[in-house]
Amino acid sequence: MPLQNRVTPFGEILAHPARGTLMGNRGCLHDAHRQLGTRRWAHQAWVICRLNFKHWHRTIMKPGVYTELFFTDEAVALAAGHRPCGMCRHDDYIAFQQAFGRARPELGERPSPVAMNRLLHADRVEPRSRKQLTHRSLFESLPDGVFFTLPDSDEALVRQRDRVFAWSFEGYQSRLIELSGEVCVLTPRIIVDVLRAGYRAAEVAPQLRAPVSAFMAARKPAST
């Protein structure tokens, strides 16, 4: 039975058999039985890690250590509010840090991880409800790699090279639509600014662009 450790662009952590291309860390969220409770983070340093690093091996959801989360690709991880890890993705971390400095020049050319984490956390989640924070923006102004939804639709869509793809755990499907005007942006505002400032997220995983017959679109969570 799959563990509850797959992350969606809506910030949900779900149980699903799909494999990810990147791993994430928000601290220890699981118990001794590898079950998640209500907590969705233990600290503000939400990072995106490589699956393989220095031949290290981990037991997934080992008691007392951080919960391994998995993402389809970097666009999904960024939409959920994570940033590159400074250890296993050092070059990407430096590129993200420098773009962060351009997006928020008052923090200096190389903002500290503490300063970045604080601003990221303020933009990604509402503390009491633990719900993802979204914002409105014109589609035309969005950089590549940003997730959004359309009015009267609950598909998670991502912009990539002037094309639009709909996400699911099974893969991406191209949406042959011409967009303009306002959309609801899932990717945190500060990360959108970092992308505009020059950070280049990895493209949506091409091997996961599913044929129509295999596709089941991701839906945003129902209100509770």
mmCIF file of C-alpha atoms in Angstrom:
data_model
loop_
_atom_site.group_PDB
_atom_site.id
_atom_site.type_symbol
_atom_site.label_atom_id
_atom_site.label_comp_id
_atom_site.label_asym_id
_atom_site.label_seq_id
_atom_site.Cartn_x
_atom_site.Cartn_y
_atom_site.Cartn_z
ATOM 1 C CA MET A 1 0.000 0.000 0.000
ATOM 2 C CA PRO A 2 1.504 3.389 -0.944
ATOM 3 C CA LEU A 3 2.675 5.745 1.777
ATOM 4 C CA GLN A 4 1.227 9.211 2.223
ATOM 5 C CA ASN A 5 4.217 11.132 0.898
ATOM 6 C CA ARG A 6 3.402 12.318 -2.657
ATOM 7 C CA VAL A 7 2.929 16.082 -2.982
ATOM 8 C CA THR A 8 0.557 17.816 -5.402
ATOM 9 C CA PRO A 9 0.743 21.357 -6.858
ATOM 10 C CA PHE A 10 -2.053 22.224 -4.419
ATOM 11 C CA GLY A 11 0.297 21.456 -1.517
ATOM 12 C CA GLU A 12 -1.552 18.316 -0.464
ATOM 13 C CA ILE A 13 0.370 15.261 0.734
ATOM 14 C CA LEU A 14 -1.387 12.149 -0.572
ATOM 15 C CA ALA A 15 -0.874 8.403 -0.794
ATOM 16 C CA HIS A 16 -0.294 7.379 -4.404
ATOM 17 C CA PRO A 17 1.838 4.705 -6.123
ATOM 18 C CA ALA A 18 3.376 7.172 -8.626
ATOM 19 C CA ARG A 19 7.121 7.655 -8.373
ATOM 20 C CA GLY A 20 8.696 11.087 -8.108
ATOM 21 C CA THR A 21 11.810 12.587 -9.705
ATOM 22 C CA LEU A 22 12.727 14.735 -6.665
ATOM 23 C CA MET A 23 12.473 14.390 -2.890
ATOM 24 C CA GLY A 24 11.460 16.959 -0.287
ATOM 25 C CA ASN A 25 11.923 17.597 3.429
ATOM 26 C CA ARG A 26 9.801 19.598 5.885
ATOM 27 C CA GLY A 27 10.903 17.723 9.004
ATOM 28 C CA CYS A 28 9.363 14.691 10.690
ATOM 29 C CA LEU A 29 5.616 14.473 10.008
ATOM 30 C CA HIS A 30 4.990 10.753 10.556
ATOM 31 C CA ASP A 31 4.631 8.443 13.541
ATOM 32 C CA ALA A 32 6.128 5.055 14.372
ATOM 33 C CA HIS A 33 3.590 3.398 12.064
ATOM 34 C CA ARG A 34 4.594 5.598 9.103
ATOM 35 C CA GLN A 35 1.299 7.468 9.274
ATOM 36 C CA LEU A 36 0.915 11.236 8.967
ATOM 37 C CA GLY A 37 -1.019 13.189 11.573
ATOM 38 C CA THR A 38 -2.371 16.715 11.082
ATOM 39 C CA ARG A 39 1.009 18.466 11.038
ATOM 40 C CA ARG A 40 2.289 19.377 7.573
ATOM 41 C CA TRP A 41 5.641 20.919 8.513
ATOM 42 C CA ALA A 42 8.068 20.850 11.440
ATOM 43 C CA HIS A 43 10.222 23.794 10.340
ATOM 44 C CA GLN A 44 10.334 26.503 7.668
ATOM 45 C CA ALA A 45 13.223 25.050 5.642
ATOM 46 C CA TRP A 46 11.213 23.208 2.991
ATOM 47 C CA VAL A 47 13.794 21.888 0.544
ATOM 48 C CA ILE A 48 13.931 20.004 -2.760
ATOM 49 C CA CYS A 49 16.514 17.219 -2.886
ATOM 50 C CA ARG A 50 17.981 14.849 -5.438
ATOM 51 C CA LEU A 51 16.887 11.233 -5.231
ATOM 52 C CA ASN A 52 20.520 10.097 -5.321
ATOM 53 C CA PHE A 53 23.406 11.764 -3.489
ATOM 54 C CA LYS A 54 26.793 10.318 -2.499
ATOM 55 C CA HIS A 55 25.339 6.787 -2.562
ATOM 56 C CA TRP A 56 23.444 7.546 0.650
ATOM 57 C CA HIS A 57 20.601 5.134 1.411
ATOM 58 C CA ARG A 58 17.599 5.840 3.628
ATOM 59 C CA THR A 59 14.767 3.806 5.080
ATOM 60 C CA ILE A 60 11.613 5.651 4.046
ATOM 61 C CA MET A 61 9.702 7.130 6.985
ATOM 62 C CA LYS A 62 12.064 5.801 9.622
ATOM 63 C CA PRO A 63 10.734 6.743 13.090
ATOM 64 C CA GLY A 64 12.113 9.984 14.502
ATOM 65 C CA VAL A 65 13.709 11.358 11.315
ATOM 66 C CA TYR A 66 12.381 13.589 8.566
ATOM 67 C CA THR A 67 9.547 12.463 6.319
ATOM 68 C CA GLU A 68 10.653 11.883 2.739
ATOM 69 C CA LEU A 69 8.236 13.639 0.386
ATOM 70 C CA PHE A 70 8.209 13.099 -3.369
ATOM 71 C CA PHE A 71 7.414 15.394 -6.299
ATOM 72 C CA THR A 72 6.681 14.731 -9.951
ATOM 73 C CA ASP A 73 9.240 17.414 -10.878
ATOM 74 C CA GLU A 74 10.621 20.774 -9.772
ATOM 75 C CA ALA A 75 7.600 22.783 -10.961
ATOM 76 C CA VAL A 76 5.381 20.794 -8.577
ATOM 77 C CA ALA A 77 7.878 21.197 -5.733
ATOM 78 C CA LEU A 78 8.049 24.966 -6.264
ATOM 79 C CA ALA A 79 4.258 25.215 -6.406
ATOM 80 C CA ALA A 80 4.126 23.450 -3.035
ATOM 81 C CA GLY A 81 6.501 26.082 -1.642
ATOM 82 C CA HIS A 82 9.842 24.251 -1.547
ATOM 83 C CA ARG A 83 13.279 25.558 -2.605
ATOM 84 C CA PRO A 84 16.474 23.766 -3.736
ATOM 85 C CA CYS A 85 18.583 22.077 -1.049
ATOM 86 C CA GLY A 86 21.901 23.769 -0.361
ATOM 87 C CA MET A 87 23.729 20.446 0.001
ATOM 88 C CA CYS A 88 22.660 17.945 -2.643
ATOM 89 C CA ARG A 89 21.562 20.616 -5.172
ATOM 90 C CA HIS A 90 24.193 23.223 -4.371
ATOM 91 C CA ASP A 91 24.449 24.779 -7.842
ATOM 92 C CA ASP A 92 20.665 25.087 -8.099
ATOM 93 C CA TYR A 93 20.553 26.522 -4.576
ATOM 94 C CA ILE A 94 23.083 29.235 -5.494
ATOM 95 C CA ALA A 95 21.127 30.087 -8.655
ATOM 96 C CA PHE A 96 17.905 30.258 -6.633
ATOM 97 C CA GLN A 97 19.576 32.361 -3.922
ATOM 98 C CA GLN A 98 20.957 34.851 -6.445
ATOM 99 C CA ALA A 99 17.599 35.156 -8.210
ATOM 100 C CA PHE A 100 15.974 35.606 -4.794
ATOM 101 C CA GLY A 101 18.363 38.493 -4.162
ATOM 102 C CA ARG A 102 17.381 40.097 -7.466
ATOM 103 C CA ALA A 103 13.695 39.641 -6.638
ATOM 104 C CA ARG A 104 14.157 41.086 -3.131
ATOM 105 C CA PRO A 105 17.221 43.401 -3.380
ATOM 106 C CA GLU A 106 16.717 44.665 0.185
ATOM 107 C CA LEU A 107 18.011 41.240 1.329
ATOM 108 C CA GLY A 108 21.318 41.616 -0.514
ATOM 109 C CA GLU A 109 22.813 39.705 -3.423
ATOM 110 C CA ARG A 110 22.931 36.405 -1.516
ATOM 111 C CA PRO A 111 20.061 36.281 1.033
ATOM 112 C CA SER A 112 20.558 33.979 3.994
ATOM 113 C CA PRO A 113 18.606 30.721 4.058
ATOM 114 C CA VAL A 114 16.820 31.958 7.190
ATOM 115 C CA ALA A 115 15.630 35.095 5.395
ATOM 116 C CA MET A 116 14.518 33.106 2.335
ATOM 117 C CA ASN A 117 12.724 30.500 4.440
ATOM 118 C CA ARG A 118 10.867 33.199 6.370
ATOM 119 C CA LEU A 119 9.554 34.920 3.237
ATOM 120 C CA LEU A 120 8.769 31.620 1.511
ATOM 121 C CA HIS A 121 6.767 30.418 4.505
ATOM 122 C CA ALA A 122 4.762 33.638 4.657
ATOM 123 C CA ASP A 123 3.714 33.191 1.022
ATOM 124 C CA ARG A 124 3.034 29.456 0.836
ATOM 125 C CA VAL A 125 0.626 28.507 3.619
ATOM 126 C CA GLU A 126 -1.965 29.948 5.992
ATOM 127 C CA PRO A 127 -0.678 28.961 9.457
ATOM 128 C CA ARG A 128 -3.979 28.181 11.188
ATOM 129 C CA SER A 129 -5.819 26.355 8.414
ATOM 130 C CA ARG A 130 -2.604 24.929 6.865
ATOM 131 C CA LYS A 131 -4.158 25.681 3.467
ATOM 132 C CA GLN A 132 -2.118 26.755 0.475
ATOM 133 C CA LEU A 133 -2.015 30.499 -0.169
ATOM 134 C CA THR A 134 -2.856 31.489 -3.736
ATOM 135 C CA HIS A 135 -2.909 34.813 -5.560
ATOM 136 C CA ARG A 136 -4.291 36.337 -8.745
ATOM 137 C CA SER A 137 -2.149 37.305 -11.721
ATOM 138 C CA LEU A 138 -2.397 37.838 -15.457
ATOM 139 C CA PHE A 139 -1.524 34.698 -17.389
ATOM 140 C CA GLU A 140 0.575 36.756 -19.798
ATOM 141 C CA SER A 141 2.874 37.820 -16.947
ATOM 142 C CA LEU A 142 3.634 34.313 -15.659
ATOM 143 C CA PRO A 143 7.093 32.805 -16.240
ATOM 144 C CA ASP A 144 7.609 29.162 -17.202
ATOM 145 C CA GLY A 145 7.148 26.602 -14.458
ATOM 146 C CA VAL A 146 4.290 28.360 -12.637
ATOM 147 C CA PHE A 147 1.160 26.407 -11.699
ATOM 148 C CA PHE A 148 -2.292 27.961 -11.840
ATOM 149 C CA THR A 149 -5.997 27.211 -12.184
ATOM 150 C CA LEU A 150 -8.637 28.808 -14.381
ATOM 151 C CA PRO A 151 -11.967 30.269 -13.257
ATOM 152 C CA ASP A 152 -14.611 27.557 -12.885
ATOM 153 C CA SER A 153 -11.978 24.826 -13.239
ATOM 154 C CA ASP A 154 -10.019 22.789 -10.724
ATOM 155 C CA GLU A 155 -7.273 21.415 -12.986
ATOM 156 C CA ALA A 156 -3.689 22.101 -11.944
ATOM 157 C CA LEU A 157 -2.136 23.723 -15.023
ATOM 158 C CA VAL A 158 1.479 24.728 -15.643
ATOM 159 C CA ARG A 159 2.973 27.091 -18.204
ATOM 160 C CA GLN A 160 5.983 25.813 -20.156
ATOM 161 C CA ARG A 161 7.434 27.466 -23.286
ATOM 162 C CA ASP A 162 4.145 29.205 -24.103
ATOM 163 C CA ARG A 163 2.283 25.920 -23.831
ATOM 164 C CA VAL A 164 -0.043 24.768 -21.078
ATOM 165 C CA PHE A 165 0.027 21.314 -19.498
ATOM 166 C CA ALA A 166 -2.478 19.781 -17.086
ATOM 167 C CA TRP A 167 -0.887 17.800 -14.262
ATOM 168 C CA SER A 168 -1.800 14.490 -12.655
ATOM 169 C CA PHE A 169 0.192 11.836 -10.819
ATOM 170 C CA GLU A 170 -0.038 9.776 -14.004
ATOM 171 C CA GLY A 171 1.527 12.509 -16.129
ATOM 172 C CA TYR A 172 0.969 15.711 -18.061
ATOM 173 C CA GLN A 173 -1.414 16.351 -20.909
ATOM 174 C CA SER A 174 -1.080 19.288 -23.267
ATOM 175 C CA ARG A 175 -4.005 21.688 -23.210
ATOM 176 C CA LEU A 176 -4.578 23.286 -26.621
ATOM 177 C CA ILE A 177 -6.059 26.510 -25.298
ATOM 178 C CA GLU A 178 -5.248 30.174 -25.798
ATOM 179 C CA LEU A 179 -5.151 31.962 -22.481
ATOM 180 C CA SER A 180 -5.265 35.582 -21.477
ATOM 181 C CA GLY A 181 -6.426 37.514 -18.471
ATOM 182 C CA GLU A 182 -6.476 36.671 -14.794
ATOM 183 C CA VAL A 183 -5.771 33.222 -13.341
ATOM 184 C CA CYS A 184 -5.429 31.825 -9.819
ATOM 185 C CA VAL A 185 -1.732 31.146 -9.211
ATOM 186 C CA LEU A 186 -0.766 28.172 -7.026
ATOM 187 C CA THR A 187 3.003 28.781 -6.999
ATOM 188 C CA PRO A 188 3.826 31.139 -4.101
ATOM 189 C CA ARG A 189 4.174 34.791 -5.069
ATOM 190 C CA ILE A 190 7.813 35.017 -3.942
ATOM 191 C CA ILE A 191 8.758 31.963 -6.031
ATOM 192 C CA VAL A 192 7.021 33.468 -9.080
ATOM 193 C CA ASP A 193 9.181 36.565 -8.520
ATOM 194 C CA VAL A 194 12.301 34.396 -8.243
ATOM 195 C CA LEU A 195 11.438 32.711 -11.545
ATOM 196 C CA ARG A 196 10.897 36.113 -13.146
ATOM 197 C CA ALA A 197 14.285 37.170 -11.766
ATOM 198 C CA GLY A 198 16.024 34.421 -13.702
ATOM 199 C CA TYR A 199 15.884 31.134 -11.800
ATOM 200 C CA ARG A 200 15.268 28.419 -14.364
ATOM 201 C CA ALA A 201 13.312 25.532 -12.947
ATOM 202 C CA ALA A 202 13.729 22.189 -14.644
ATOM 203 C CA GLU A 203 11.103 21.686 -17.342
ATOM 204 C CA VAL A 204 8.054 19.614 -16.520
ATOM 205 C CA ALA A 205 9.135 15.993 -16.661
ATOM 206 C CA PRO A 206 8.784 15.024 -20.348
ATOM 207 C CA GLN A 207 8.677 11.317 -19.615
ATOM 208 C CA LEU A 208 5.555 11.954 -17.560
ATOM 209 C CA ARG A 209 3.568 13.661 -20.306
ATOM 210 C CA ALA A 210 0.873 11.034 -20.542
ATOM 211 C CA PRO A 211 -1.295 10.114 -23.544
ATOM 212 C CA VAL A 212 -4.938 11.105 -23.288
ATOM 213 C CA SER A 213 -6.042 7.530 -22.595
ATOM 214 C CA ALA A 214 -3.860 7.382 -19.464
ATOM 215 C CA PHE A 215 -4.739 10.787 -18.158
ATOM 216 C CA MET A 216 -6.728 11.676 -15.059
ATOM 217 C CA ALA A 217 -6.423 15.377 -14.227
ATOM 218 C CA ALA A 218 -5.491 16.515 -10.748
ATOM 219 C CA ARG A 219 -8.216 18.364 -8.928
ATOM 220 C CA LYS A 220 -7.875 20.948 -6.229
ATOM 221 C CA PRO A 221 -8.958 19.799 -2.765
ATOM 222 C CA ALA A 222 -12.564 20.292 -1.774
ATOM 223 C CA SER A 223 -13.220 22.841 0.956
ATOM 224 C CA THR A 224 -13.800 21.423 4.408
#
